[in-house]
Amino acid sequence: MYVKSLLITGANRGIGLEFVKQFLKLPQSPQWVFAACRNPEKATDLKTLGETYPNLRIKQLEVTDRESIKDLVTSVTSDLGEEGLTLLINNAGCLKRLQLNDVTQEEMLESFQINSVAPLCISQAFVPVLKKSSLQSPGDGGYGYRAAIVNISTLTASITDNVTGGNYDSRTSKAALNMISKSLSVDLKPGRILVSILDPGWVKTELGGAGAKMEVSDSVARMIKVIQGLTMDKTGTFLNYDGKTLPW
Ligand code: NDP
């Protein structure tokens, strides 16, 4: 699918920043790339990219703040004018690696706020803007949809795959994200908006750590390939960076 406009959260570093870089460098790059981050002033990598790519717009977003989400919708809608949004990637996330002895109510709730509730609320807020896109485009190129939400999850959210236990924060909040994504896929299917859940693999970022298996450029290149090939029959599925279906 041609991504005419893209909004990505957590875009100032790690996987989010790499998505921005690679989408901007595509031969058919989006007309708008909205890179949302907590602190645009300090987003030096994004600002440097903005000097080369006029289609990059840096936006402020604290994903747990209702007003911040509202302001983002207003700002993105104003830039898009009559156009809708083609792709929303809910990428911002956290990992605290809480083991049984470390768990606190506060840290668990914070993880759920960032990893599960925020992507739901951001998706909810952007549904009208995505719908505009799904209604506007002349054809769907055989993909069966014209707008999409991609939620970045993790294989460690798979209940079937969990044989080592622990990591209560990430496993549970991302499993909730998977269920949220599944419901979104059902609710948004009539509006021809696809919803996909992607596991990036174990990636060398601040979150993944230096010992991770994959380079961030490799993970993101593979995920972009998966995103570009998604068809409506894949909506609501949990896929890895190579498009392989993962067990719930
Ligand atoms: P990083 O820690 O490198 O980046 C996390 C990003 O999320 C940062 O941009 C951070 O912003 C942003 N963020 C966190 N909390 C908030 C918030 N409250 N409001 C706004 N932005 C926020 O992580 P990765 O790039 O590795 O991870 C990206 C996604 O991939 C996450 O959802 C993660 O769970 C998932 N993932 C990553 C894996 C890996 O191995 N790296 C494995 C499996 C899944 P700030 O700089 O302001 O803190």
mmCIF file of C-alpha atoms and ligand atoms in Angstrom:
data_model
loop_
_atom_site.group_PDB
_atom_site.id
_atom_site.type_symbol
_atom_site.label_atom_id
_atom_site.label_comp_id
_atom_site.label_asym_id
_atom_site.label_seq_id
_atom_site.Cartn_x
_atom_site.Cartn_y
_atom_site.Cartn_z
ATOM 1 C CA MET A 1 0.000 0.000 0.000
ATOM 2 C CA TYR A 2 1.253 3.495 -0.743
ATOM 3 C CA VAL A 3 1.546 5.374 2.544
ATOM 4 C CA LYS A 4 0.567 8.919 1.660
ATOM 5 C CA SER A 5 0.704 10.169 5.230
ATOM 6 C CA LEU A 6 2.177 8.629 8.344
ATOM 7 C CA LEU A 7 1.982 9.444 12.043
ATOM 8 C CA ILE A 8 4.355 7.653 14.388
ATOM 9 C CA THR A 9 4.660 7.972 18.160
ATOM 10 C CA GLY A 10 7.914 7.726 20.111
ATOM 11 C CA ALA A 11 9.710 9.007 17.023
ATOM 12 C CA ASN A 12 12.700 10.699 18.640
ATOM 13 C CA ARG A 13 14.817 7.576 19.175
ATOM 14 C CA GLY A 14 15.076 3.818 18.716
ATOM 15 C CA ILE A 15 12.639 2.025 16.444
ATOM 16 C CA GLY A 16 10.417 5.104 16.021
ATOM 17 C CA LEU A 17 13.259 7.276 14.740
ATOM 18 C CA GLU A 18 14.372 4.526 12.359
ATOM 19 C CA PHE A 19 10.816 4.227 10.957
ATOM 20 C CA VAL A 20 10.887 7.969 10.266
ATOM 21 C CA LYS A 21 14.294 7.756 8.536
ATOM 22 C CA GLN A 22 13.370 4.777 6.371
ATOM 23 C CA PHE A 23 9.926 6.054 5.359
ATOM 24 C CA LEU A 24 11.492 9.380 4.344
ATOM 25 C CA LYS A 25 14.047 7.547 2.189
ATOM 26 C CA LEU A 26 11.529 5.330 0.358
ATOM 27 C CA PRO A 27 11.453 5.886 -3.434
ATOM 28 C CA GLN A 28 7.758 6.753 -3.019
ATOM 29 C CA SER A 29 8.027 8.492 0.312
ATOM 30 C CA PRO A 30 4.941 9.772 2.139
ATOM 31 C CA GLN A 31 3.710 13.271 1.442
ATOM 32 C CA TRP A 32 3.624 13.862 5.197
ATOM 33 C CA VAL A 33 5.555 12.137 7.969
ATOM 34 C CA PHE A 34 4.312 13.269 11.374
ATOM 35 C CA ALA A 35 6.924 12.368 13.986
ATOM 36 C CA ALA A 36 5.455 12.634 17.476
ATOM 37 C CA CYS A 37 7.655 12.837 20.537
ATOM 38 C CA ARG A 38 7.502 14.046 24.120
ATOM 39 C CA ASN A 39 10.024 16.807 23.727
ATOM 40 C CA PRO A 40 10.455 18.195 20.181
ATOM 41 C CA GLU A 41 12.955 20.788 21.422
ATOM 42 C CA LYS A 42 15.366 18.026 22.422
ATOM 43 C CA ALA A 43 14.686 15.788 19.386
ATOM 44 C CA THR A 44 17.983 16.655 17.688
ATOM 45 C CA ASP A 45 17.998 13.723 15.248
ATOM 46 C CA LEU A 46 14.506 14.583 14.047
ATOM 47 C CA LYS A 47 15.401 18.248 13.740
ATOM 48 C CA THR A 48 18.447 17.380 11.624
ATOM 49 C CA LEU A 49 16.289 15.197 9.355
ATOM 50 C CA GLY A 50 13.799 18.065 9.073
ATOM 51 C CA GLU A 51 16.533 20.181 7.428
ATOM 52 C CA THR A 52 16.661 17.702 4.511
ATOM 53 C CA TYR A 53 13.046 16.561 4.344
ATOM 54 C CA PRO A 54 10.364 19.277 4.213
ATOM 55 C CA ASN A 55 7.660 16.568 4.401
ATOM 56 C CA LEU A 56 8.731 15.768 7.985
ATOM 57 C CA ARG A 57 6.647 17.474 10.668
ATOM 58 C CA ILE A 58 7.755 17.136 14.280
ATOM 59 C CA LYS A 59 4.854 17.129 16.761
ATOM 60 C CA GLN A 60 4.613 17.141 20.535
ATOM 61 C CA LEU A 61 2.942 14.152 22.203
ATOM 62 C CA GLU A 62 2.894 12.759 25.702
ATOM 63 C CA VAL A 63 0.961 9.575 24.981
ATOM 64 C CA THR A 64 -0.656 9.377 28.432
ATOM 65 C CA ASP A 65 -1.994 12.954 28.318
ATOM 66 C CA ARG A 66 -5.518 13.409 26.945
ATOM 67 C CA GLU A 67 -4.970 17.100 26.127
ATOM 68 C CA SER A 68 -1.722 16.336 24.335
ATOM 69 C CA ILE A 69 -3.509 13.758 22.132
ATOM 70 C CA LYS A 70 -6.280 16.274 21.410
ATOM 71 C CA ASP A 71 -3.762 18.959 20.435
ATOM 72 C CA LEU A 72 -1.971 16.489 18.167
ATOM 73 C CA VAL A 73 -5.196 15.650 16.317
ATOM 74 C CA THR A 74 -5.859 19.373 15.800
ATOM 75 C CA SER A 75 -2.334 20.030 14.572
ATOM 76 C CA VAL A 76 -2.137 17.017 12.217
ATOM 77 C CA THR A 77 -5.629 17.663 10.835
ATOM 78 C CA SER A 78 -4.704 21.264 10.161
ATOM 79 C CA ASP A 79 -1.574 20.224 8.206
ATOM 80 C CA LEU A 80 -3.486 17.572 6.244
ATOM 81 C CA GLY A 81 -6.224 19.994 5.185
ATOM 82 C CA GLU A 82 -8.806 18.069 3.170
ATOM 83 C CA GLU A 83 -6.725 14.874 3.233
ATOM 84 C CA GLY A 84 -7.031 12.011 5.702
ATOM 85 C CA LEU A 85 -4.278 10.084 7.476
ATOM 86 C CA THR A 86 -3.124 6.848 5.817
ATOM 87 C CA LEU A 87 -1.081 5.160 8.544
ATOM 88 C CA LEU A 88 -0.828 5.486 12.324
ATOM 89 C CA ILE A 89 2.008 3.583 14.000
ATOM 90 C CA ASN A 90 1.625 3.344 17.775
ATOM 91 C CA ASN A 91 5.266 2.741 18.604
ATOM 92 C CA ALA A 92 5.965 4.576 21.894
ATOM 93 C CA GLY A 93 6.359 2.059 24.675
ATOM 94 C CA CYS A 94 8.167 1.177 27.852
ATOM 95 C CA LEU A 95 9.842 -1.869 29.374
ATOM 96 C CA LYS A 96 10.564 -2.050 33.098
ATOM 97 C CA ARG A 97 11.383 -5.781 33.252
ATOM 98 C CA LEU A 98 9.508 -6.158 36.548
ATOM 99 C CA GLN A 99 10.060 -9.551 38.113
ATOM 100 C CA LEU A 100 7.762 -10.968 40.798
ATOM 101 C CA ASN A 101 9.654 -9.317 43.661
ATOM 102 C CA ASP A 102 9.837 -5.898 41.948
ATOM 103 C CA VAL A 103 6.185 -5.471 40.990
ATOM 104 C CA THR A 104 4.466 -2.361 42.359
ATOM 105 C CA GLN A 105 0.955 -1.123 41.602
ATOM 106 C CA GLU A 106 2.327 2.222 40.402
ATOM 107 C CA GLU A 107 4.782 0.745 37.903
ATOM 108 C CA MET A 108 2.291 -1.797 36.586
ATOM 109 C CA LEU A 109 -0.331 0.924 36.082
ATOM 110 C CA GLU A 110 2.189 3.193 34.362
ATOM 111 C CA SER A 111 3.061 0.384 31.945
ATOM 112 C CA PHE A 112 -0.605 -0.163 31.163
ATOM 113 C CA GLN A 113 -1.064 3.590 30.637
ATOM 114 C CA ILE A 114 1.788 3.772 28.129
ATOM 115 C CA ASN A 115 1.630 0.366 26.406
ATOM 116 C CA SER A 116 -2.114 -0.339 26.310
ATOM 117 C CA VAL A 117 -4.383 2.615 27.157
ATOM 118 C CA ALA A 118 -2.396 5.222 25.207
ATOM 119 C CA PRO A 119 -2.419 3.363 21.850
ATOM 120 C CA LEU A 120 -6.158 2.787 22.286
ATOM 121 C CA CYS A 121 -6.869 6.455 23.031
ATOM 122 C CA ILE A 122 -4.597 7.684 20.225
ATOM 123 C CA SER A 123 -6.284 5.285 17.779
ATOM 124 C CA GLN A 124 -9.726 6.392 18.970
ATOM 125 C CA ALA A 125 -8.773 10.051 18.494
ATOM 126 C CA PHE A 126 -7.457 9.476 14.962
ATOM 127 C CA VAL A 127 -10.246 7.218 13.666
ATOM 128 C CA PRO A 128 -12.101 10.161 12.050
ATOM 129 C CA VAL A 129 -8.865 11.274 10.315
ATOM 130 C CA LEU A 130 -8.100 7.719 9.151
ATOM 131 C CA LYS A 131 -11.714 7.298 7.979
ATOM 132 C CA LYS A 132 -11.352 10.411 5.872
ATOM 133 C CA SER A 133 -8.512 8.672 4.074
ATOM 134 C CA SER A 134 -10.373 5.376 3.756
ATOM 135 C CA LEU A 135 -13.316 7.189 2.132
ATOM 136 C CA GLN A 136 -11.290 9.533 -0.050
ATOM 137 C CA SER A 137 -8.805 7.492 -2.085
ATOM 138 C CA PRO A 138 -9.970 6.440 -5.528
ATOM 139 C CA GLY A 139 -8.921 2.763 -5.240
ATOM 140 C CA ASP A 140 -7.341 0.438 -2.708
ATOM 141 C CA GLY A 141 -4.825 -1.112 -5.108
ATOM 142 C CA GLY A 142 -6.223 -4.558 -4.306
ATOM 143 C CA TYR A 143 -5.194 -4.351 -0.641
ATOM 144 C CA GLY A 144 -8.786 -4.086 0.624
ATOM 145 C CA TYR A 145 -8.220 -0.998 2.776
ATOM 146 C CA ARG A 146 -7.011 2.560 2.423
ATOM 147 C CA ALA A 147 -5.952 3.404 5.967
ATOM 148 C CA ALA A 148 -4.233 1.420 8.701
ATOM 149 C CA ILE A 149 -3.173 1.332 12.330
ATOM 150 C CA VAL A 150 -0.028 -0.623 13.243
ATOM 151 C CA ASN A 151 0.515 -1.309 16.925
ATOM 152 C CA ILE A 152 4.040 -2.265 17.959
ATOM 153 C CA SER A 153 3.794 -5.176 20.368
ATOM 154 C CA THR A 154 6.251 -7.918 21.323
ATOM 155 C CA LEU A 155 6.538 -11.694 21.089
ATOM 156 C CA THR A 156 6.870 -11.723 24.891
ATOM 157 C CA ALA A 157 3.165 -10.748 25.038
ATOM 158 C CA SER A 158 2.297 -14.170 23.608
ATOM 159 C CA ILE A 159 0.724 -16.335 26.320
ATOM 160 C CA THR A 160 1.528 -19.481 24.316
ATOM 161 C CA ASP A 161 5.170 -18.477 24.003
ATOM 162 C CA ASN A 162 5.647 -17.671 27.707
ATOM 163 C CA VAL A 163 7.785 -20.421 29.211
ATOM 164 C CA THR A 164 10.183 -18.270 31.224
ATOM 165 C CA GLY A 165 7.740 -16.113 33.250
ATOM 166 C CA GLY A 166 8.676 -12.721 34.717
ATOM 167 C CA ASN A 167 8.594 -9.334 32.921
ATOM 168 C CA TYR A 168 5.114 -8.753 34.341
ATOM 169 C CA ASP A 169 4.847 -5.161 33.111
ATOM 170 C CA SER A 170 5.624 -5.700 29.444
ATOM 171 C CA ARG A 171 4.089 -9.147 28.990
ATOM 172 C CA THR A 172 0.729 -8.073 30.431
ATOM 173 C CA SER A 173 0.441 -4.542 29.053
ATOM 174 C CA LYS A 174 1.397 -5.654 25.536
ATOM 175 C CA ALA A 175 -0.981 -8.667 25.768
ATOM 176 C CA ALA A 176 -3.679 -6.094 26.576
ATOM 177 C CA LEU A 177 -2.524 -4.106 23.544
ATOM 178 C CA ASN A 178 -2.966 -7.229 21.421
ATOM 179 C CA MET A 179 -6.557 -7.644 22.597
ATOM 180 C CA ILE A 180 -7.240 -3.926 22.081
ATOM 181 C CA SER A 181 -5.853 -4.246 18.550
ATOM 182 C CA LYS A 182 -8.044 -7.265 17.842
ATOM 183 C CA SER A 183 -11.158 -5.358 18.951
ATOM 184 C CA LEU A 184 -10.105 -2.335 16.907
ATOM 185 C CA SER A 185 -9.681 -4.572 13.861
ATOM 186 C CA VAL A 186 -13.254 -5.833 14.206
ATOM 187 C CA ASP A 187 -14.709 -2.387 14.930
ATOM 188 C CA LEU A 188 -12.856 -0.657 12.096
ATOM 189 C CA LYS A 189 -13.264 -3.330 9.410
ATOM 190 C CA PRO A 190 -16.538 -1.892 8.056
ATOM 191 C CA GLY A 191 -14.731 1.450 7.605
ATOM 192 C CA ARG A 192 -11.983 -0.365 5.676
ATOM 193 C CA ILE A 193 -9.276 0.500 8.197
ATOM 194 C CA LEU A 194 -6.770 -2.310 8.729
ATOM 195 C CA VAL A 195 -5.263 -2.954 12.164
ATOM 196 C CA SER A 196 -2.040 -4.879 12.513
ATOM 197 C CA ILE A 197 0.029 -5.971 15.505
ATOM 198 C CA LEU A 198 3.772 -6.209 14.875
ATOM 199 C CA ASP A 199 6.624 -7.687 16.908
ATOM 200 C CA PRO A 200 9.888 -5.928 15.939
ATOM 201 C CA GLY A 201 12.109 -8.742 17.255
ATOM 202 C CA TRP A 202 14.781 -8.209 19.891
ATOM 203 C CA VAL A 203 16.331 -4.955 18.713
ATOM 204 C CA LYS A 204 19.407 -2.948 19.736
ATOM 205 C CA THR A 205 17.844 0.206 21.189
ATOM 206 C CA GLU A 206 17.855 1.730 24.660
ATOM 207 C CA LEU A 207 14.914 -0.528 25.469
ATOM 208 C CA GLY A 208 16.286 -3.681 23.852
ATOM 209 C CA GLY A 209 19.847 -3.192 25.147
ATOM 210 C CA ALA A 210 23.210 -3.681 23.474
ATOM 211 C CA GLY A 211 22.958 -7.479 23.681
ATOM 212 C CA ALA A 212 19.877 -7.599 21.434
ATOM 213 C CA LYS A 213 19.982 -9.726 18.294
ATOM 214 C CA MET A 214 18.857 -7.318 15.584
ATOM 215 C CA GLU A 215 20.084 -3.971 14.331
ATOM 216 C CA VAL A 216 17.344 -1.376 14.416
ATOM 217 C CA SER A 217 17.785 -0.701 10.668
ATOM 218 C CA ASP A 218 17.225 -4.394 9.866
ATOM 219 C CA SER A 219 14.139 -4.738 12.077
ATOM 220 C CA VAL A 220 12.509 -1.599 10.672
ATOM 221 C CA ALA A 221 13.342 -2.442 7.033
ATOM 222 C CA ARG A 222 11.642 -5.799 7.488
ATOM 223 C CA MET A 223 8.619 -4.289 9.258
ATOM 224 C CA ILE A 224 8.165 -1.718 6.483
ATOM 225 C CA LYS A 225 8.145 -4.576 3.955
ATOM 226 C CA VAL A 226 5.474 -6.336 6.042
ATOM 227 C CA ILE A 227 3.412 -3.129 6.319
ATOM 228 C CA GLN A 228 3.639 -2.480 2.577
ATOM 229 C CA GLY A 229 2.369 -5.990 1.844
ATOM 230 C CA LEU A 230 -0.530 -6.096 4.321
ATOM 231 C CA THR A 231 -3.914 -7.022 2.898
ATOM 232 C CA MET A 232 -7.302 -6.780 4.611
ATOM 233 C CA ASP A 233 -7.441 -10.553 5.270
ATOM 234 C CA LYS A 234 -4.525 -9.958 7.695
ATOM 235 C CA THR A 235 -6.373 -7.409 9.811
ATOM 236 C CA GLY A 236 -6.317 -8.266 13.520
ATOM 237 C CA THR A 237 -3.394 -10.669 13.220
ATOM 238 C CA PHE A 238 -0.226 -10.733 15.351
ATOM 239 C CA LEU A 239 2.814 -10.809 13.062
ATOM 240 C CA ASN A 240 6.552 -10.731 13.487
ATOM 241 C CA TYR A 241 9.033 -8.562 11.553
ATOM 242 C CA ASP A 242 8.986 -11.087 8.706
ATOM 243 C CA GLY A 243 5.204 -11.284 8.485
ATOM 244 C CA LYS A 244 5.022 -14.663 10.222
ATOM 245 C CA THR A 245 1.834 -15.139 12.267
ATOM 246 C CA LEU A 246 2.578 -15.369 15.991
ATOM 247 C CA PRO A 247 0.538 -17.341 18.521
ATOM 248 C CA TRP A 248 -1.623 -15.381 20.973
HETATM 249 P P1 NDP B 1 13.187 3.044 23.135
HETATM 250 O O1 NDP B 1 13.232 2.951 24.617
HETATM 251 O O2 NDP B 1 14.430 3.206 22.379
HETATM 252 O O3 NDP B 1 12.176 4.214 22.697
HETATM 253 C C1 NDP B 1 10.937 4.344 23.322
HETATM 254 C C2 NDP B 1 10.213 5.515 22.709
HETATM 255 O O4 NDP B 1 8.916 5.618 23.325
HETATM 256 C C3 NDP B 1 10.939 6.852 22.968
HETATM 257 O O5 NDP B 1 10.763 7.692 21.869
HETATM 258 C C4 NDP B 1 10.191 7.385 24.176
HETATM 259 O O6 NDP B 1 10.240 8.788 24.318
HETATM 260 C C5 NDP B 1 8.778 6.950 23.812
HETATM 261 N N1 NDP B 1 7.893 7.032 24.970
HETATM 262 C C6 NDP B 1 7.907 6.271 26.086
HETATM 263 N N2 NDP B 1 6.976 6.709 26.950
HETATM 264 C C7 NDP B 1 6.351 7.746 26.340
HETATM 265 C C8 NDP B 1 5.304 8.616 26.718
HETATM 266 N N3 NDP B 1 4.707 8.512 27.907
HETATM 267 N N4 NDP B 1 4.889 9.581 25.831
HETATM 268 C C9 NDP B 1 5.507 9.710 24.651
HETATM 269 N N5 NDP B 1 6.508 8.922 24.226
HETATM 270 C C10 NDP B 1 6.931 7.962 25.075
HETATM 271 O O7 NDP B 1 12.391 1.731 22.657
HETATM 272 P P2 NDP B 1 12.328 0.957 21.259
HETATM 273 O O8 NDP B 1 12.530 1.902 20.156
HETATM 274 O O9 NDP B 1 13.160 -0.249 21.374
HETATM 275 O O10 NDP B 1 10.807 0.460 21.295
HETATM 276 C C11 NDP B 1 9.815 0.928 20.423
HETATM 277 C C12 NDP B 1 8.627 -0.020 20.548
HETATM 278 O O11 NDP B 1 9.033 -1.345 20.207
HETATM 279 C C13 NDP B 1 8.068 -0.096 21.975
HETATM 280 O O12 NDP B 1 6.667 -0.149 21.921
HETATM 281 C C14 NDP B 1 8.625 -1.406 22.493
HETATM 282 O O13 NDP B 1 7.816 -1.989 23.487
HETATM 283 C C15 NDP B 1 8.644 -2.252 21.222
HETATM 284 N N6 NDP B 1 9.569 -3.380 21.303
HETATM 285 C C16 NDP B 1 10.921 -3.184 21.307
HETATM 286 C C17 NDP B 1 11.780 -4.272 21.397
HETATM 287 C C18 NDP B 1 13.266 -4.127 21.387
HETATM 288 O O14 NDP B 1 13.957 -5.152 21.472
HETATM 289 N N7 NDP B 1 13.813 -2.927 21.262
HETATM 290 C C19 NDP B 1 11.255 -5.646 21.510
HETATM 291 C C20 NDP B 1 9.827 -5.736 21.474
HETATM 292 C C21 NDP B 1 9.033 -4.637 21.378
HETATM 293 P P3 NDP B 1 11.342 9.525 25.293
HETATM 294 O O15 NDP B 1 12.623 9.584 24.522
HETATM 295 O O16 NDP B 1 10.731 10.867 25.544
HETATM 296 O O17 NDP B 1 11.462 8.702 26.530
#
